[in-house]
Short mmCIF file of C-alpha atoms in Angstrom, two decimals:
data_model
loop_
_atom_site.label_atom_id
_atom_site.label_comp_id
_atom_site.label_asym_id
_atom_site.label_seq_id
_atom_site.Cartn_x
_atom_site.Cartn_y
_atom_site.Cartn_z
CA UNK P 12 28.22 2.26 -10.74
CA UNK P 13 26.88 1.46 -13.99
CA UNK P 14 23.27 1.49 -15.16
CA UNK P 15 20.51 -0.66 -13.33
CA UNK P 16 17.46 -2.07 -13.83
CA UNK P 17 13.88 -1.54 -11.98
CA UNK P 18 13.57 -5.23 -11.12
CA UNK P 19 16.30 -5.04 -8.89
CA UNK P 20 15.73 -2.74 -6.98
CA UNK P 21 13.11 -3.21 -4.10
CA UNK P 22 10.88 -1.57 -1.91
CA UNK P 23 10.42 -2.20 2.14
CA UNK P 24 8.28 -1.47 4.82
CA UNK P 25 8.37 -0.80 8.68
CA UNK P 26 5.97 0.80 11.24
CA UNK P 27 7.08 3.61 12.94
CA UNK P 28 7.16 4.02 16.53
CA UNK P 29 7.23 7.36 16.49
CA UNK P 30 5.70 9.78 13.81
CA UNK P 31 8.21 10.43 11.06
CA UNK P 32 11.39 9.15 12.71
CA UNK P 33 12.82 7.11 10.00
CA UNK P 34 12.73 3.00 10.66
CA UNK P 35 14.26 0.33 9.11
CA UNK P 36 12.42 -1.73 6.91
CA UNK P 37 11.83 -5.48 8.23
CA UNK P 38 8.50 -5.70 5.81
CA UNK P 39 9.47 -6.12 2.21
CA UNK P 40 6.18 -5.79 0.25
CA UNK P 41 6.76 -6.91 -4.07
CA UNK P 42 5.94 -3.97 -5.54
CA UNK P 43 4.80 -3.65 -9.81
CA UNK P 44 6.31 0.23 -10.00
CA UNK P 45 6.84 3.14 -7.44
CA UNK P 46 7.22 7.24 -8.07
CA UNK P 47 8.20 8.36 -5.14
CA UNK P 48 9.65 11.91 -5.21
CA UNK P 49 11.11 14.21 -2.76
CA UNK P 50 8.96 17.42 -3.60
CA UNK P 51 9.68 21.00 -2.68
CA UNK P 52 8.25 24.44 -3.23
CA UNK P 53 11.68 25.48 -3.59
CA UNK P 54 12.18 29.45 -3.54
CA UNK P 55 13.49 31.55 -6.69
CA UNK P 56 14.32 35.33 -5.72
CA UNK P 57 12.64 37.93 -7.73
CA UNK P 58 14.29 40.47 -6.96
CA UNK P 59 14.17 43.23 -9.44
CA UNK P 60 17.79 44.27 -9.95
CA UNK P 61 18.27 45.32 -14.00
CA UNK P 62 18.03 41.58 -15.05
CA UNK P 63 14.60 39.74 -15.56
CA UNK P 64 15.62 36.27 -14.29
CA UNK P 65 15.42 34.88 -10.85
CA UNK P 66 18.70 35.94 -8.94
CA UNK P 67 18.87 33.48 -6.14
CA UNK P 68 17.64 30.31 -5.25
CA UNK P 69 16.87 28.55 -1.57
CA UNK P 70 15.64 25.52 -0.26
CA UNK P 71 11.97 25.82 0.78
CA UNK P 72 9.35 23.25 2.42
CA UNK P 73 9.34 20.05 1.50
CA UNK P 74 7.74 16.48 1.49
CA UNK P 75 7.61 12.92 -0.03
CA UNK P 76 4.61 11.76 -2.64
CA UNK P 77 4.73 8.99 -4.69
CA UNK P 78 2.34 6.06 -6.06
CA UNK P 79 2.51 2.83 -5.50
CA UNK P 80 0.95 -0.50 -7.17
CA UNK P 81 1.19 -4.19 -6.21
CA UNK P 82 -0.44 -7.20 -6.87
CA UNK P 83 -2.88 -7.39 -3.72
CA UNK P 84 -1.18 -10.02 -1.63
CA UNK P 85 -2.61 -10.57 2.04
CA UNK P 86 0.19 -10.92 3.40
CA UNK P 87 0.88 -7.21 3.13
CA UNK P 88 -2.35 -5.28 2.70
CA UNK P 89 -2.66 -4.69 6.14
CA UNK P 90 0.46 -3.39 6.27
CA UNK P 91 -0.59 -0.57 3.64
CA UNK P 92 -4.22 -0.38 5.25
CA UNK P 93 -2.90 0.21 8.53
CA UNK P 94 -1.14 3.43 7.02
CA UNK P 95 -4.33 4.91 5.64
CA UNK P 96 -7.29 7.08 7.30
CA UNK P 97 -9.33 4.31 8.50
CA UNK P 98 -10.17 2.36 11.70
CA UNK P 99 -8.62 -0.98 11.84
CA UNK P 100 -9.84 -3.76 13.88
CA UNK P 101 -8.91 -7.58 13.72
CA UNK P 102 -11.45 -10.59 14.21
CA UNK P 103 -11.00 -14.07 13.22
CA UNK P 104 -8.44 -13.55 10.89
CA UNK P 105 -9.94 -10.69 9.26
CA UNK P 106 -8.58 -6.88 9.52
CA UNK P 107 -11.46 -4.58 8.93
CA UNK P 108 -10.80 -1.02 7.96
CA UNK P 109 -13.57 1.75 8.17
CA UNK P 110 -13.70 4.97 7.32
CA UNK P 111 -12.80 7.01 10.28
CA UNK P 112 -12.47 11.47 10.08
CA UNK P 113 -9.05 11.62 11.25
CA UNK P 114 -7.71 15.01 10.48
CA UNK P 115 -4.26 13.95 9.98
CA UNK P 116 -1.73 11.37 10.51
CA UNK P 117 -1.42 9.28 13.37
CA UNK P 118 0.76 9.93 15.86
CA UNK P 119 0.51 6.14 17.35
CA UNK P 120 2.69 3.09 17.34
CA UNK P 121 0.77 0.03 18.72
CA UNK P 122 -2.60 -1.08 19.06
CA UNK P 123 -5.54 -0.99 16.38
CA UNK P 124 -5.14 2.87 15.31
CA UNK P 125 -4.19 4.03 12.35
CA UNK P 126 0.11 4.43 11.57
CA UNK P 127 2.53 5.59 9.79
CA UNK P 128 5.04 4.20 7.62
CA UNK P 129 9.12 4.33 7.08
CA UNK P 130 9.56 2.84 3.57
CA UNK P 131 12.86 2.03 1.85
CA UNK P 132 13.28 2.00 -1.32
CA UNK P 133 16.51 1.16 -3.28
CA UNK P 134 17.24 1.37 -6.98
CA UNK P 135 20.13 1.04 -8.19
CA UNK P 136 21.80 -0.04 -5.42
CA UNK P 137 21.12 3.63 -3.85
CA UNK P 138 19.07 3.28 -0.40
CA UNK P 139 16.23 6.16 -0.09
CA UNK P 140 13.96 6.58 3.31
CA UNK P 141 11.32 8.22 3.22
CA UNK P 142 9.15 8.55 6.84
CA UNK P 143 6.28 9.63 8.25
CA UNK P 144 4.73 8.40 5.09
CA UNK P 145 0.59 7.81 4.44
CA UNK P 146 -1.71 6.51 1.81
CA UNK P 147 -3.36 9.46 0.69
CA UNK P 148 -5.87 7.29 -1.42
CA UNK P 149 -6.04 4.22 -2.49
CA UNK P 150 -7.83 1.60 -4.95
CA UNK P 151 -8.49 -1.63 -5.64
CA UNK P 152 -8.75 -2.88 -8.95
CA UNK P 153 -8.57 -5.71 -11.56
CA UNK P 154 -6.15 -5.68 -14.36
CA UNK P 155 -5.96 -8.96 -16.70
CA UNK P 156 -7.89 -10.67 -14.08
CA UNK P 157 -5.74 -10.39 -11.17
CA UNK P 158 -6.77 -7.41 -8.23
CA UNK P 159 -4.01 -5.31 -7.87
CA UNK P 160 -3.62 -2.86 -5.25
CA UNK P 161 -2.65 1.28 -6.13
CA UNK P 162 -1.55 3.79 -3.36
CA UNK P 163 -0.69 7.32 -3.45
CA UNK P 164 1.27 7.97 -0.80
CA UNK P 165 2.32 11.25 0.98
CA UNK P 166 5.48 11.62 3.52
CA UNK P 167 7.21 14.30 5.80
CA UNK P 168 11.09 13.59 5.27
CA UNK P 169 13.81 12.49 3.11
CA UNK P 170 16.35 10.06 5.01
CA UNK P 171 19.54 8.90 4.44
CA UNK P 172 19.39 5.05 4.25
CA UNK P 173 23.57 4.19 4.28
CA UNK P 174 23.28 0.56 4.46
CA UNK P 175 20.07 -0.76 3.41
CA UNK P 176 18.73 -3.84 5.05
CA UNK P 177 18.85 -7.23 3.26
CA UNK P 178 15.54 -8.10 1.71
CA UNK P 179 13.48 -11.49 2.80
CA UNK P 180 10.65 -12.39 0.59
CA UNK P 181 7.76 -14.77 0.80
CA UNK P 182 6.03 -16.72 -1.90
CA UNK P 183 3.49 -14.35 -4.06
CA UNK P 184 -0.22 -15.36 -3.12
CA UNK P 185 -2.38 -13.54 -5.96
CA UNK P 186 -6.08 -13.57 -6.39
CA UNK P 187 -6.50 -14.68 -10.23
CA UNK P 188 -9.55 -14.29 -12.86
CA UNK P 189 -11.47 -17.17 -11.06
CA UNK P 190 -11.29 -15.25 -7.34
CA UNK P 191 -13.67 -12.24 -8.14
CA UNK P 192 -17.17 -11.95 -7.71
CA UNK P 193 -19.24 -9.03 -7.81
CA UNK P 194 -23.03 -8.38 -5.52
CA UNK P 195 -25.11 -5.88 -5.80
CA UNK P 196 -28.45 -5.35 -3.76
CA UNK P 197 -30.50 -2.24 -2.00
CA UNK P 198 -28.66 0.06 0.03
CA UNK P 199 -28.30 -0.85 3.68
CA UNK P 200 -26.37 -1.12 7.19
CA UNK P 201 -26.41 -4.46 6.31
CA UNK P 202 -27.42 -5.50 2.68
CA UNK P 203 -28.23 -9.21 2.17
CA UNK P 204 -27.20 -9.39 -1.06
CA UNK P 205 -27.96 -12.52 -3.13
CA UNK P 206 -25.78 -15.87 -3.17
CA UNK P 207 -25.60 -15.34 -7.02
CA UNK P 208 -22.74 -12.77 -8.49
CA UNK P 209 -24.41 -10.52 -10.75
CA UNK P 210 -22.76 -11.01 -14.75
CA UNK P 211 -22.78 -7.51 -16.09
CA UNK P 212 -19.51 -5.98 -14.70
CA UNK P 213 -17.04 -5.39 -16.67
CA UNK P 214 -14.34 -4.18 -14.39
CA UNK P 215 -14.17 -3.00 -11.09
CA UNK P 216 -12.07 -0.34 -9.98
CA UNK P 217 -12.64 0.99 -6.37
CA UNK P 218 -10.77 4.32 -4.90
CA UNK P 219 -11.02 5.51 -1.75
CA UNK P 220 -9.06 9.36 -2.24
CA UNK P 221 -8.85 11.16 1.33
CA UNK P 222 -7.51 14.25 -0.49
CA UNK P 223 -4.34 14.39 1.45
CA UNK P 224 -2.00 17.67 1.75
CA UNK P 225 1.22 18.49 3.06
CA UNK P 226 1.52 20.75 5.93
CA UNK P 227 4.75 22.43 6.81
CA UNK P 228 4.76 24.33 10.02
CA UNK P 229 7.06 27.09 11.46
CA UNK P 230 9.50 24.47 13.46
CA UNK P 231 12.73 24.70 12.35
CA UNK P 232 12.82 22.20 9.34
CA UNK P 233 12.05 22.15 5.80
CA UNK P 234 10.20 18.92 6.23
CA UNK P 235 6.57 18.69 6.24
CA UNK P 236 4.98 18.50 9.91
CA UNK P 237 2.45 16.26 9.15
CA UNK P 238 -0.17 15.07 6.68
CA UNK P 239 -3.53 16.34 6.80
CA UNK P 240 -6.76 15.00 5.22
CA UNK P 241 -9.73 16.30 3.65
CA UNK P 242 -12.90 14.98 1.98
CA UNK P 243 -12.85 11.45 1.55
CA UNK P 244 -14.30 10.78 -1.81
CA UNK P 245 -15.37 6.80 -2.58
CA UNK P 246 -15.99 5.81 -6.39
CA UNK P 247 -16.46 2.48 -8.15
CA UNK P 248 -15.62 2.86 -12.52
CA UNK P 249 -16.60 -0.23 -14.55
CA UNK P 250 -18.59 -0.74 -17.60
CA UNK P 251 -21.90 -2.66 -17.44
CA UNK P 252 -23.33 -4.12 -20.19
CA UNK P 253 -26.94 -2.27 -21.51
CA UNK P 254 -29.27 -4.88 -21.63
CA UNK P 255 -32.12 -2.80 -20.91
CA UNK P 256 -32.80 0.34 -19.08
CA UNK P 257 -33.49 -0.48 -15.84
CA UNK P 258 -29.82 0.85 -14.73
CA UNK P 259 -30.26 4.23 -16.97
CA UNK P 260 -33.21 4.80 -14.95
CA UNK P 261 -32.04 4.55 -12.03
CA UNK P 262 -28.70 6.57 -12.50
CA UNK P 263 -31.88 9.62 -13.45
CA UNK P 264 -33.79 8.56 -10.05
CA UNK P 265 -30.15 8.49 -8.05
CA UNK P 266 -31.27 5.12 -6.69
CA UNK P 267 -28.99 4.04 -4.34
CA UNK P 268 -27.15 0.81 -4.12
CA UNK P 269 -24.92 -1.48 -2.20
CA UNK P 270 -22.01 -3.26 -3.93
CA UNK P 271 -19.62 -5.49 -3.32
CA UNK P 272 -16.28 -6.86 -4.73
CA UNK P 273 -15.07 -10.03 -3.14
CA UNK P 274 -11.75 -11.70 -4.15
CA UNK P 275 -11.26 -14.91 -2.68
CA UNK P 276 -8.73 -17.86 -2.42
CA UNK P 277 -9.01 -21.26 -0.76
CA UNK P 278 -12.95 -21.15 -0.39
CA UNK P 279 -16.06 -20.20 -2.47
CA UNK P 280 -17.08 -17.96 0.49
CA UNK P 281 -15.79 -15.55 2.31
CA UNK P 282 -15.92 -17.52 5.68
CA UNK P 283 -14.43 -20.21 3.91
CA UNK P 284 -11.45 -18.93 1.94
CA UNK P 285 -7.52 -18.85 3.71
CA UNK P 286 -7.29 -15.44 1.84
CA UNK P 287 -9.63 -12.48 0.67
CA UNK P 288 -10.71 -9.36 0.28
CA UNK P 289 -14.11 -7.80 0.28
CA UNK P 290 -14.37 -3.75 -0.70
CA UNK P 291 -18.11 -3.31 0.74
CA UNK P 292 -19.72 0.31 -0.47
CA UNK P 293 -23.39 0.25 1.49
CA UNK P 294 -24.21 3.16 0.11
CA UNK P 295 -23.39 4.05 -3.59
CA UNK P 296 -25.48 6.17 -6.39
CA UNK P 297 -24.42 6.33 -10.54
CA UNK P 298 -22.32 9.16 -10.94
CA UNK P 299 -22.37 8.90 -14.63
CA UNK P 300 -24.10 6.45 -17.13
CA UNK P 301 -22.81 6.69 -20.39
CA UNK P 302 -23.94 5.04 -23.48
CA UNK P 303 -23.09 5.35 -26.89
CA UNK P 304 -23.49 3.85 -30.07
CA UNK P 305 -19.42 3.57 -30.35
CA UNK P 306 -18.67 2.06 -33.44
CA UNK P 307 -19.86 -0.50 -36.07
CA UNK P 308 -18.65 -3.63 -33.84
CA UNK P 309 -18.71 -2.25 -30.67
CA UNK P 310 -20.59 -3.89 -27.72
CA UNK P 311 -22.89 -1.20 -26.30
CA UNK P 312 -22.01 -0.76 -22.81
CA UNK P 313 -22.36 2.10 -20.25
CA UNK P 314 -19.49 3.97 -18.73
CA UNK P 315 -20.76 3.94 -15.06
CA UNK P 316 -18.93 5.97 -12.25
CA UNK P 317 -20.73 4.70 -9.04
CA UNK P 318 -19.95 7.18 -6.22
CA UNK P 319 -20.34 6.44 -2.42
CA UNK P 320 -22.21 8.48 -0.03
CA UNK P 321 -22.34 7.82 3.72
CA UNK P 322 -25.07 6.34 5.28
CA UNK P 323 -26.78 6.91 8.59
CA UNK P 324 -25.91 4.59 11.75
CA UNK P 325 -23.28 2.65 9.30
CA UNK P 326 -20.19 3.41 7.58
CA UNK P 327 -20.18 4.31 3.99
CA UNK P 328 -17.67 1.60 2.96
CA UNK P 329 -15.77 -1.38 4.53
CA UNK P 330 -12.41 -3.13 3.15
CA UNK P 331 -11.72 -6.55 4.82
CA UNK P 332 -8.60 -8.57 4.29
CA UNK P 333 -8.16 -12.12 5.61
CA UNK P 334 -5.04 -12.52 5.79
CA UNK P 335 -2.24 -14.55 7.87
CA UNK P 336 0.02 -11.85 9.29
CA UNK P 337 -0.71 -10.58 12.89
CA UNK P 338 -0.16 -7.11 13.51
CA UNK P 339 -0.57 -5.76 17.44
CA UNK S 15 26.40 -20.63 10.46
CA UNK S 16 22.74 -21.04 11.68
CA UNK S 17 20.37 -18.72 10.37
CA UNK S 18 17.45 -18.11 12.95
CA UNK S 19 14.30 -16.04 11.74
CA UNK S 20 11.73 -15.33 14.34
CA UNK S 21 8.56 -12.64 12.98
CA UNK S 22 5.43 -12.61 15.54
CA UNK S 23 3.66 -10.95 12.53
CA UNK S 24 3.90 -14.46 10.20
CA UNK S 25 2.88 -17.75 10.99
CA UNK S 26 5.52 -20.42 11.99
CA UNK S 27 6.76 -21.97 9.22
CA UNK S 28 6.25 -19.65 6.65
CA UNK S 29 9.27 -19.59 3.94
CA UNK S 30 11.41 -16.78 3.58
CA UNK S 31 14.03 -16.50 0.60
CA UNK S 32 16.78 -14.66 0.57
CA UNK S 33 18.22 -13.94 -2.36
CA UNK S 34 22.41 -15.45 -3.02
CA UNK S 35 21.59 -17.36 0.20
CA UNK S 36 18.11 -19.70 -0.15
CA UNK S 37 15.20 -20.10 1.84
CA UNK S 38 14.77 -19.35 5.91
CA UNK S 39 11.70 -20.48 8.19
CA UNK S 40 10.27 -18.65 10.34
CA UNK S 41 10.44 -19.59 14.03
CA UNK S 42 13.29 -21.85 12.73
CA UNK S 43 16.84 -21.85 12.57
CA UNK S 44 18.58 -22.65 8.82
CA UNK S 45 22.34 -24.08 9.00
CA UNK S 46 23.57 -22.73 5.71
CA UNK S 47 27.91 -24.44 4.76
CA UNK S 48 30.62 -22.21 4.07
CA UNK S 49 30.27 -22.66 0.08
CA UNK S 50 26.88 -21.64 1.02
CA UNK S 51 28.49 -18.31 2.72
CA UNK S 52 30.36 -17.77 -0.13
CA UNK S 53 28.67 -17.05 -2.18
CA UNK S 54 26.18 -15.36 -0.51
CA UNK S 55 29.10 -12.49 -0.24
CA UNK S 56 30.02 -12.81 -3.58
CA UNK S 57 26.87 -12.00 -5.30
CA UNK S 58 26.31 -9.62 -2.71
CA UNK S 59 29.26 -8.15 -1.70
CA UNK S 60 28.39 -8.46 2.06
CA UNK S 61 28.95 -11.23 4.67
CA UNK S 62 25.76 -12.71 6.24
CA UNK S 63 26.28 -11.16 9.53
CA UNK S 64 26.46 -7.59 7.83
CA UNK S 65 23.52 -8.30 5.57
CA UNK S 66 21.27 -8.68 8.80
CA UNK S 67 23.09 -6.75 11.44
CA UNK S 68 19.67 -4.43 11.59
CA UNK S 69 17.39 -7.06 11.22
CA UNK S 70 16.12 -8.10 14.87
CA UNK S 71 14.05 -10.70 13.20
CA UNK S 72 17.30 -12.41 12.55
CA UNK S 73 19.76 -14.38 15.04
CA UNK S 74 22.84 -15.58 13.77
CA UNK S 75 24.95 -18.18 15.45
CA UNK S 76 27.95 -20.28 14.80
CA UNK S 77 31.74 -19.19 12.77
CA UNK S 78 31.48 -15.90 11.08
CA UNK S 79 27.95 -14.79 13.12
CA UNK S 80 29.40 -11.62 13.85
CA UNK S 81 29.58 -8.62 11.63
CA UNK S 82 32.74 -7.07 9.79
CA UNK S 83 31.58 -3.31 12.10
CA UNK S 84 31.79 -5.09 15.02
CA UNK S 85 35.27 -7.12 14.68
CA UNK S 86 36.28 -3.30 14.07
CA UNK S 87 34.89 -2.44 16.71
CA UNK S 88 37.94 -4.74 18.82
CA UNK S 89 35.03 -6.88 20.51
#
């Protein structure tokens, strides 16, 4: 076969009914670039036997990882979502997703739980399967003015995919420069925040990293039993413009904050838009605040890292997706 | 041959494309011609009814709705 191209290739997506038994894809999501990698702490003998190299090699334990990034379509987010350590729930056309303490993947296959994914991935021509497969963390960010959508993924096995499944694809729905808004008001269960977008963001990059790890288990197979999670760590980066020091101050107070990014299509509102997404962080404190006199033309701006911290009788952070698919 | 897509998870209606073959609709069923077929397998290499034998979202009917593994098979 002779040399191929990334754009042909293509990536797909299917729930699995049970954990880490390999599905076929009937989900094809557009993807920008994928890194999936079958990794493996594989063994190197050193035995000491008058030569001072490694002697032998074996197979050891094993599992998938790899990043992925899309445009942020709703007509697959949920898909993703659904694969990530959060609560999902559905109401009027809008999947929330909360954070939840799940300790490791889900072993479930219907209902509004959190699942795992079978993705397929061919390049080339060459069909790879990788199961039992998780977002580790994820973020939501804007990049020349359309949100995008990044995942790192974890997975337990490698599958053979023989004869990979013929790809359908729907229209791309983006959310362009004119979708996103940005609110910011006092930290609550249930902020009010103001009608009017605040004007000083420049940026907006949200991850939500659940510090995933592979965990291989004495069972007879090289393939990792399941993916645990640890601390979930929320952050917001963007760059605000310093105007005065109101913001300084209260990165040195730790004042804390609620902010919102909304992306919307079809609506000026949330309630009124066909499509959106709102990242919600009720309770979030500067990190970091840094300014700088840069350079001769330089605007002076602060690099702000906005961490999120829970918050009692709430949850820390919400994503919401309206969206058109139904998933039971 | 009569391309049927049903997926509970997208509304009726919504456009599918395939590519070498053209568009389906959900809920709907496409008639696609023989020069239609074609080429489908020529830019493919497959027949339709092998391209979605393990695709229950997909129903074939009609001339040629069965796949090459099956006619094998001595059905």
């Amino acid at each position: 076969m002779p040399a191929g191209l990334s754009g042909a290739g293509w990536m797909g997506f299917a729930f699995e009914t049970t954990k880490g038994t390999f599905v076929d894809a009937d989900t094809f999501i557009p993807i920008l670039s994928e890194s999936f990698k079958y990794t493996e702490d594989r063994y190197f003998s050193p035995q000491i036997r008058q030569q001072v190299m490694t002697s032998d090699v074996v197979q050891g334990y094993y599992h998938i990882e790899g990043d992925i990034e899309i445009e942020a379509d709703v007509n697959y987010l949920p898909y993703l979502l659904f694969c990530s350590r959060h609560t999902p729930s559905f109401s009027s056309g809008v999947y929330s997703f909360v954070p939840s303490t799940a300790g490791s993947t889900s072993t479930a296959a219907t209902g509004m739980v959190q699942r795992t994914a079978s993705l397929t991935i061919v390049r080339n021509g060459i069909g790879f399967g990788y199961s039992g497969c998780t977002l580790g963390s994820l973020g939501f960010f804007v990049d020349g003015g359309v949100l995008k959508f990044r995942a790192t993924m974890f997975g337990e096995k490698d599958n053979v995919v023989a004869a990979p499944p013929t790809p359908t694809w729907l229209d791309p729905s983006l959310f362009g420069a004119s979708g996103h808004s940005v609110y910011v008001d006092a930290s609550s269960t249930t902020p009010a925040f103001a009608a009017v977008a605040v004007r000083d963001f420049n940026g907006f990059e949200f991850t939500a990293n659940h510090n995933p790890s592979a965990e291989n288990r004495l069972v007879n197979d090289r393939a990792a039993t399941y993916i645990a999670f640890h601390e979930t760590e929320i952050n917001v980066t963007t760059e605000l413009d310093f105007v005065d020091k109101t913001e300084y101050d209260n990165f040195v107070a730790t004042t804390q904050k609620a902010f919102k990014l909304e992306s919307l299509k079809g609506g000026a509102t949330f309630a009124l838009a066909t499509e959106a997404v709102r990242v919600t962080i009720y309770r979030g404190v500067y990190e970091t605040y840094d300014l700088s006199l840069s350079g001769l033309a330089d605007l002076i701006m602060a690099g702000v890292t906005i961490r999120g911290i829970g918050i009692a009788g709430g949850d820390a952070y919400k994503i919401e997706v309206k969206s058109p698919v139904t998933i039971t | 041959m009569k391309v049927e897509y049903n997926d509970d998870s997208l509304p009726k209606g919504a456009e599918l494309h395939v590519n070498g073959l053209g568009t389906l609709v959900n809920g709907k069923a496409v008639e696609f011609d023989e020069d239609a077929l074609a080429t489908f397998e020529a830019e493919t290499g497959k027949t339709i009814a092998d391209a979605f034998k393990s695709n229950a979202k997909v129903t074939l009917s009609g001339p040629g709705s069965q796949s090459s593994s099956k006619k094998e098979g001595g059905e």
